Short mmCIF file of C-alpha atoms in Angstrom, two decimals:
data_model
loop_
_atom_site.label_atom_id
_atom_site.label_comp_id
_atom_site.label_asym_id
_atom_site.label_seq_id
_atom_site.Cartn_x
_atom_site.Cartn_y
_atom_site.Cartn_z
CA UNK A 1 0.13 0.11 -0.03
CA UNK A 2 0.85 3.76 -0.82
CA UNK A 3 3.21 4.62 2.49
CA UNK A 4 1.90 8.15 2.94
CA UNK A 5 -0.16 8.49 6.01
CA UNK A 6 -1.06 10.46 8.95
CA UNK A 7 -0.23 9.55 12.90
CA UNK A 8 -2.52 11.81 15.29
CA UNK A 9 -0.95 11.50 18.62
CA UNK A 10 -4.60 12.17 21.01
CA UNK A 11 -2.34 12.19 24.38
CA UNK A 12 -0.65 14.95 22.66
CA UNK A 13 -4.00 16.74 21.74
CA UNK A 14 -4.82 16.38 25.48
CA UNK A 15 -1.68 17.76 26.68
CA UNK A 16 -2.31 20.98 24.72
CA UNK A 17 -5.60 21.18 25.86
CA UNK A 18 -4.57 21.05 29.44
CA UNK A 19 -1.96 23.55 28.98
CA UNK A 20 -4.50 26.09 27.73
CA UNK A 21 -6.47 25.51 31.18
CA UNK A 22 -3.18 25.51 33.02
CA UNK A 23 -2.53 29.24 31.61
CA UNK A 24 -5.72 30.44 33.01
CA UNK A 25 -7.23 28.45 34.96
CA UNK A 26 -10.85 29.29 32.95
CA UNK A 27 -12.94 27.16 31.25
CA UNK A 28 -11.87 26.40 27.78
CA UNK A 29 -13.99 25.15 24.65
CA UNK A 30 -11.71 23.06 22.23
CA UNK A 31 -12.13 24.49 18.72
CA UNK A 32 -12.80 21.41 16.69
CA UNK A 33 -14.05 22.97 13.38
CA UNK A 34 -12.94 21.88 9.55
CA UNK A 35 -13.17 18.06 11.15
CA UNK A 36 -10.83 19.44 13.89
CA UNK A 37 -8.23 21.09 11.74
CA UNK A 38 -7.77 18.15 9.58
CA UNK A 39 -7.12 15.69 12.70
CA UNK A 40 -10.54 14.11 12.97
CA UNK A 41 -13.30 16.17 14.82
CA UNK A 42 -14.99 12.67 16.21
CA UNK A 43 -11.38 10.83 17.36
CA UNK A 44 -10.75 14.34 18.86
CA UNK A 45 -13.84 15.10 20.58
CA UNK A 46 -13.74 11.51 21.93
CA UNK A 47 -10.50 11.85 23.30
CA UNK A 48 -10.86 15.50 25.30
CA UNK A 49 -14.81 14.42 26.39
CA UNK A 50 -13.75 13.76 29.64
CA UNK A 51 -11.69 17.05 29.93
CA UNK A 52 -13.06 19.61 28.13
CA UNK A 53 -15.54 22.10 29.16
CA UNK A 54 -17.14 21.78 25.49
CA UNK A 55 -16.58 22.12 22.03
CA UNK A 56 -16.50 24.50 19.21
CA UNK A 57 -17.62 24.23 15.36
CA UNK A 58 -18.65 26.70 12.71
CA UNK A 59 -21.88 25.16 11.70
CA UNK A 60 -24.35 23.07 12.53
CA UNK A 61 -23.46 20.15 10.27
CA UNK A 62 -20.17 19.88 12.10
CA UNK A 63 -22.15 19.74 15.82
CA UNK A 64 -24.52 17.06 14.53
CA UNK A 65 -21.58 14.93 13.56
CA UNK A 66 -20.34 14.86 17.15
CA UNK A 67 -23.74 14.47 18.92
CA UNK A 68 -24.63 11.45 16.42
CA UNK A 69 -20.95 10.15 17.77
CA UNK A 70 -22.50 10.62 21.31
CA UNK A 71 -20.55 13.71 22.36
CA UNK A 72 -23.21 15.16 24.93
CA UNK A 73 -20.89 17.99 26.12
CA UNK A 74 -21.98 21.42 24.97
CA UNK A 75 -21.44 22.56 21.43
CA UNK A 76 -21.07 26.47 20.71
CA UNK A 77 -21.83 27.23 16.88
CA UNK A 78 -19.13 29.82 16.25
CA UNK A 79 -21.10 31.46 12.99
CA UNK A 80 -24.36 30.89 14.75
CA UNK A 81 -27.30 30.03 12.40
CA UNK A 82 -27.51 30.30 8.67
CA UNK A 83 -30.88 29.55 8.13
CA UNK A 84 -34.13 30.28 10.80
CA UNK A 85 -35.20 26.61 10.22
CA UNK A 86 -31.75 25.79 11.72
CA UNK A 87 -33.34 26.96 15.50
CA UNK A 88 -35.48 23.84 15.71
CA UNK A 89 -32.39 21.46 15.65
CA UNK A 90 -30.22 23.95 17.82
CA UNK A 91 -33.00 23.33 20.41
CA UNK A 92 -33.30 19.88 20.36
CA UNK A 93 -29.73 19.03 20.25
CA UNK A 94 -28.85 21.28 22.90
CA UNK A 95 -26.83 23.71 21.14
CA UNK A 96 -24.87 27.06 22.01
CA UNK A 97 -24.92 29.80 19.40
CA UNK A 98 -22.99 32.55 18.31
CA UNK A 99 -25.24 35.97 17.08
CA UNK A 100 -23.31 38.21 15.29
CA UNK A 101 -25.52 40.02 13.10
CA UNK A 102 -29.12 41.54 12.86
CA UNK A 103 -30.78 38.87 10.65
CA UNK A 104 -30.11 36.33 13.21
CA UNK A 105 -31.81 38.47 15.99
CA UNK A 106 -34.60 38.75 13.82
CA UNK A 107 -34.93 35.45 12.89
CA UNK A 108 -34.76 34.65 17.18
CA UNK A 109 -37.40 37.24 17.31
CA UNK A 110 -39.96 35.40 15.39
CA UNK A 111 -38.91 31.93 16.12
CA UNK A 112 -40.71 29.38 18.28
CA UNK A 113 -38.58 28.94 21.09
CA UNK A 114 -39.43 26.50 23.64
CA UNK A 115 -35.94 25.64 24.79
CA UNK A 116 -34.27 28.86 25.64
CA UNK A 117 -30.60 29.41 24.34
CA UNK A 118 -27.26 29.75 25.24
CA UNK A 119 -26.00 32.81 23.72
CA UNK A 120 -22.50 33.99 23.33
CA UNK A 121 -23.17 38.06 21.63
CA UNK A 122 -20.62 38.95 19.47
CA UNK A 123 -18.65 42.45 19.41
CA UNK A 124 -16.89 43.77 16.72
CA UNK A 125 -14.14 45.13 18.33
CA UNK A 126 -12.00 45.94 15.92
CA UNK A 127 -11.70 43.35 13.50
CA UNK A 128 -14.56 44.04 11.06
CA UNK A 129 -15.44 40.71 10.16
CA UNK A 130 -18.57 40.10 12.10
CA UNK A 131 -19.85 41.08 15.24
CA UNK A 132 -22.25 43.59 16.51
CA UNK A 133 -20.88 47.45 16.80
CA UNK A 134 -19.84 49.21 19.80
CA UNK A 135 -22.42 51.51 19.69
CA UNK A 136 -25.34 49.47 19.23
CA UNK A 137 -23.89 46.49 21.51
CA UNK A 138 -25.08 47.32 25.13
CA UNK A 139 -29.20 48.10 23.97
CA UNK A 140 -28.78 44.30 22.33
CA UNK A 141 -27.22 42.67 25.24
CA UNK A 142 -29.86 44.28 27.08
CA UNK A 143 -32.45 43.33 24.65
CA UNK A 144 -31.45 39.67 24.75
CA UNK A 145 -31.06 39.39 28.71
CA UNK A 146 -34.62 40.45 28.87
CA UNK A 147 -35.81 37.88 26.35
CA UNK A 148 -37.52 34.72 27.40
CA UNK A 149 -35.87 32.83 24.61
CA UNK A 150 -32.36 33.53 26.14
CA UNK A 151 -31.59 31.32 28.89
CA UNK A 152 -27.62 32.96 29.28
CA UNK A 153 -25.58 35.05 27.68
CA UNK A 154 -21.91 35.59 26.79
CA UNK A 155 -19.99 38.45 25.94
CA UNK A 156 -17.75 37.66 23.24
CA UNK A 157 -15.23 39.08 20.65
CA UNK A 158 -12.16 37.65 18.30
CA UNK A 159 -8.56 39.08 18.02
CA UNK A 160 -7.42 40.02 14.71
CA UNK A 161 -3.80 40.45 15.45
CA UNK A 162 -3.04 38.74 18.49
CA UNK A 163 -0.27 36.92 17.27
CA UNK A 164 1.75 40.36 16.66
CA UNK A 165 1.81 41.16 20.44
CA UNK A 166 4.03 44.61 19.51
CA UNK A 167 1.66 45.99 17.10
CA UNK A 168 -0.80 47.55 19.63
CA UNK A 169 -3.81 46.09 17.81
CA UNK A 170 -4.83 43.79 20.80
CA UNK A 171 -4.84 46.46 23.27
CA UNK A 172 -7.28 48.62 21.67
CA UNK A 173 -9.50 45.83 20.91
CA UNK A 174 -9.11 44.68 24.66
CA UNK A 175 -9.85 48.44 25.60
CA UNK A 176 -12.78 48.56 23.53
CA UNK A 177 -14.12 45.13 24.85
CA UNK A 178 -13.35 46.39 28.13
CA UNK A 179 -15.07 49.55 27.82
CA UNK A 180 -18.56 48.40 25.79
CA UNK A 181 -18.85 45.24 28.09
CA UNK A 182 -17.70 46.22 31.47
CA UNK A 183 -20.57 46.97 32.99
CA UNK A 184 -22.74 44.37 31.24
CA UNK A 185 -23.07 41.27 33.26
CA UNK A 186 -22.11 37.86 32.87
CA UNK A 187 -19.04 35.66 31.69
CA UNK A 188 -16.99 36.89 28.66
CA UNK A 189 -14.71 35.03 26.06
CA UNK A 190 -12.04 36.79 24.00
CA UNK A 191 -8.68 34.51 23.20
CA UNK A 192 -8.01 32.55 20.32
CA UNK A 193 -4.71 30.45 20.62
CA UNK A 194 -2.57 33.12 20.33
CA UNK A 195 -4.65 35.28 23.05
CA UNK A 196 -4.63 32.11 25.39
CA UNK A 197 -0.67 32.03 24.98
CA UNK A 198 0.57 35.37 25.45
CA UNK A 199 -2.22 37.97 26.67
CA UNK A 200 -3.18 36.79 30.21
CA UNK A 201 -4.72 40.03 30.56
CA UNK A 202 -7.05 39.46 28.24
CA UNK A 203 -8.22 35.45 29.21
CA UNK A 204 -11.71 36.68 30.88
CA UNK A 205 -14.02 33.10 31.73
CA UNK A 206 -14.29 31.03 28.64
CA UNK A 207 -10.88 30.38 26.37
CA UNK A 208 -11.14 29.18 22.33
CA UNK A 209 -8.11 27.47 21.77
CA UNK A 210 -7.78 26.38 18.29
CA UNK A 211 -4.48 25.57 16.71
CA UNK A 212 -2.75 25.16 19.83
CA UNK A 213 -4.68 21.97 20.43
CA UNK A 214 -2.68 20.68 17.50
CA UNK A 215 0.57 21.79 18.43
CA UNK A 216 1.20 24.27 16.38
CA UNK A 217 2.63 27.97 16.98
CA UNK A 218 0.36 30.48 16.24
CA UNK A 219 3.26 32.66 16.44
CA UNK A 220 6.52 33.54 13.74
CA UNK A 221 8.79 33.73 16.23
CA UNK A 222 9.81 31.67 19.83
CA UNK A 223 7.27 31.97 22.29
CA UNK A 224 7.46 30.51 25.88
CA UNK A 225 4.45 28.89 26.40
CA UNK A 226 4.14 27.67 22.85
CA UNK A 227 7.02 26.22 22.79
CA UNK A 228 5.45 23.58 25.26
CA UNK A 229 2.95 22.42 22.98
CA UNK A 230 3.29 19.07 21.30
CA UNK A 231 2.90 18.03 17.76
CA UNK A 232 -0.19 16.31 17.29
CA UNK A 233 -0.17 15.19 13.49
CA UNK A 234 2.93 13.18 12.49
CA UNK A 235 2.51 13.31 8.41
CA UNK A 236 4.62 10.56 7.09
CA UNK A 237 5.86 8.70 3.72
CA UNK A 238 8.63 6.77 2.38
CA UNK A 239 11.34 7.01 -0.12
CA UNK A 240 9.94 4.89 -3.43
CA UNK A 241 12.44 5.46 -5.87
CA UNK A 242 16.84 6.58 -5.52
CA UNK A 243 18.31 7.73 -8.47
CA UNK A 244 21.62 10.75 -9.42
CA UNK A 245 21.66 13.25 -11.77
CA UNK A 246 24.95 14.96 -12.96
CA UNK A 247 25.24 18.63 -11.75
CA UNK A 248 23.80 21.34 -13.86
CA UNK A 249 20.54 19.43 -14.78
CA UNK A 250 16.70 19.97 -14.60
CA UNK A 251 14.60 18.50 -11.84
CA UNK A 252 11.05 18.44 -12.08
CA UNK A 253 7.90 20.29 -13.49
CA UNK A 254 9.36 23.45 -15.21
CA UNK A 255 12.99 22.79 -14.54
CA UNK A 256 12.37 25.38 -11.29
CA UNK A 257 15.34 23.28 -9.58
CA UNK A 258 18.88 23.03 -10.95
CA UNK A 259 21.34 20.85 -9.49
CA UNK A 260 24.63 22.75 -8.53
CA UNK A 261 26.38 19.38 -7.80
CA UNK A 262 26.26 16.02 -8.70
CA UNK A 263 23.03 14.95 -6.85
CA UNK A 264 21.47 11.99 -5.18
CA UNK A 265 17.54 12.39 -5.30
CA UNK A 266 15.14 10.74 -3.33
CA UNK A 267 11.08 10.55 -4.26
CA UNK A 268 8.65 10.70 -1.57
CA UNK A 269 4.78 9.09 -2.02
CA UNK A 270 3.36 12.63 -0.98
CA UNK A 271 2.22 15.32 -3.16
CA UNK A 272 -0.47 18.39 -3.28
CA UNK A 273 -3.25 15.98 -4.22
CA UNK A 274 -2.93 14.69 -0.89
CA UNK A 275 -2.44 18.40 0.75
CA UNK A 276 1.46 18.97 0.83
CA UNK A 277 1.68 22.47 -0.44
CA UNK A 278 2.43 22.76 -4.39
CA UNK A 279 3.83 26.25 -3.54
CA UNK A 280 6.36 24.65 -1.05
CA UNK A 281 9.53 26.24 -2.27
CA UNK A 282 13.18 24.07 -2.63
CA UNK A 283 14.57 24.50 0.63
CA UNK A 284 11.89 23.76 2.90
CA UNK A 285 12.94 21.34 5.30
CA UNK A 286 11.94 17.18 5.13
CA UNK A 287 13.41 14.75 7.48
CA UNK A 288 14.64 11.46 6.02
CA UNK A 289 15.51 8.53 8.45
CA UNK A 290 15.06 11.31 11.59
CA UNK A 291 18.13 13.86 9.81
CA UNK A 292 17.27 17.04 8.00
CA UNK A 293 17.38 17.35 4.07
CA UNK A 294 15.34 19.70 1.96
CA UNK A 295 12.85 19.41 -0.52
CA UNK A 296 13.98 20.40 -4.40
CA UNK A 297 12.03 20.57 -7.61
CA UNK A 298 8.48 21.29 -8.30
CA UNK A 299 5.55 19.55 -5.81
CA UNK A 300 4.12 17.00 -8.01
CA UNK A 301 0.47 15.96 -7.66
CA UNK A 302 1.38 12.59 -5.61
CA UNK A 303 5.61 13.10 -5.25
CA UNK A 304 7.80 15.43 -4.03
CA UNK A 305 11.57 15.12 -4.41
CA UNK A 306 14.43 15.28 -1.67
CA UNK A 307 17.84 15.51 -1.66
CA UNK A 308 19.76 12.70 -0.31
CA UNK A 309 23.46 13.78 -1.62
CA UNK A 310 24.74 14.21 2.38
CA UNK A 311 22.51 11.18 3.59
CA UNK A 312 24.68 8.43 2.02
CA UNK A 313 22.49 5.50 4.29
CA UNK A 314 19.39 6.45 3.10
CA UNK A 315 17.39 5.00 0.66
CA UNK A 316 14.87 2.99 -1.01
CA UNK A 317 12.08 2.43 2.27
CA UNK A 318 13.32 5.29 4.64
CA UNK A 319 11.24 7.33 6.50
CA UNK A 320 10.37 10.42 5.69
CA UNK A 321 8.55 12.94 7.99
CA UNK A 322 6.77 16.20 6.25
CA UNK A 323 5.96 17.82 9.42
CA UNK A 324 5.74 16.61 13.00
CA UNK A 325 8.11 15.73 15.90
CA UNK A 326 11.31 17.33 14.81
CA UNK A 327 9.95 19.28 12.47
CA UNK A 328 7.00 22.04 13.37
CA UNK A 329 4.25 22.36 10.48
CA UNK A 330 4.69 26.18 11.01
CA UNK A 331 8.01 25.96 9.76
CA UNK A 332 6.90 23.97 6.83
CA UNK A 333 4.41 26.29 6.04
CA UNK A 334 6.66 29.48 5.80
CA UNK A 335 8.46 27.76 3.49
CA UNK A 336 5.07 27.51 1.17
CA UNK A 337 3.94 31.34 2.25
CA UNK A 338 1.24 29.69 4.14
CA UNK A 339 0.03 28.84 7.76
CA UNK A 340 0.06 25.50 9.52
CA UNK A 341 -4.02 25.99 9.83
CA UNK A 342 -4.06 25.58 5.91
CA UNK A 343 -1.46 22.57 6.17
CA UNK A 344 -3.63 20.30 8.05
CA UNK A 345 -7.08 21.41 6.73
CA UNK A 346 -5.68 20.50 2.98
CA UNK A 347 -4.69 17.26 3.73
CA UNK A 348 -6.99 15.64 1.79
CA UNK A 349 -6.33 11.28 0.85
CA UNK A 350 -4.11 11.00 3.99
CA UNK A 351 -5.31 7.93 5.57
CA UNK A 352 -5.24 8.86 9.63
CA UNK A 353 -4.31 6.62 12.29
CA UNK A 354 -4.91 6.98 15.73
CA UNK A 355 -2.85 6.49 19.19
CA UNK A 356 -2.90 6.99 22.69
#
């Protein structure tokens, strides 16, 4: 069988969730949207179910899969509902909802709500993606608090640049949030992964760790708490062919790489159809037999090529790690001009194996 596969370390997932909790002591929703960032939502939810205060997903389809799998913890719909018809299912399955625009307020006002909802009311504190404006937020809060259709309210916002601690944006968003909601009762939630790791003054009552659960740093620099994360995914394959070419020869599609010396080339069963980034440049780090070497040439649909010239003991059948322990996904992402989030979510056909 083709050797490309991903091993998902559920023990590392639990470690990373516990780190988030330890950094604040507060409650935390494990964000497992987009199939747990490509790691498998149901196995990850099951692995965390004894630890977590709840889960967060993007949409009701993701939530229903978890309920069908027996997950009973609270599940927050981060984008709320897209159609008023979903409100019946939201009540039936006891889902929590984010409300972030006026259309949802109208839906709620017109709906037959027999099971009052747990609502997270989103403030646009400066990201300008979704959420209510600061000047309108208190009145909406008061109206929902008085509504028989709402069981409880959580004050919520989302940081746009918490991974850039020196830019001043997070301080401005935090100031806005505190000025708008400080006099309003109830718990608060502000922090995504970089907020959890780097902004203790913003931890509030509920954390929303996402990418950090999967062991990838959200920062482009060394950060003390992020260094304690454990990679959850090991993306691996093997060398399936080896050959030598002379100096000055082109390699792969488009001749994007020219050998500068006699070069021993290893072919790896991994390509962009698997989700490995096509735009990863020559020089992208790869581990072969746990030793660093580099990608050379353009990534193909099912294969990529690595430099084995300085690894004489490596050859046909040698194990290859594309990211994981010893090679952070965030480092690979930098070479592909993307982020670890996208690397994980793009893994399409690679089979997953789970270990405790």
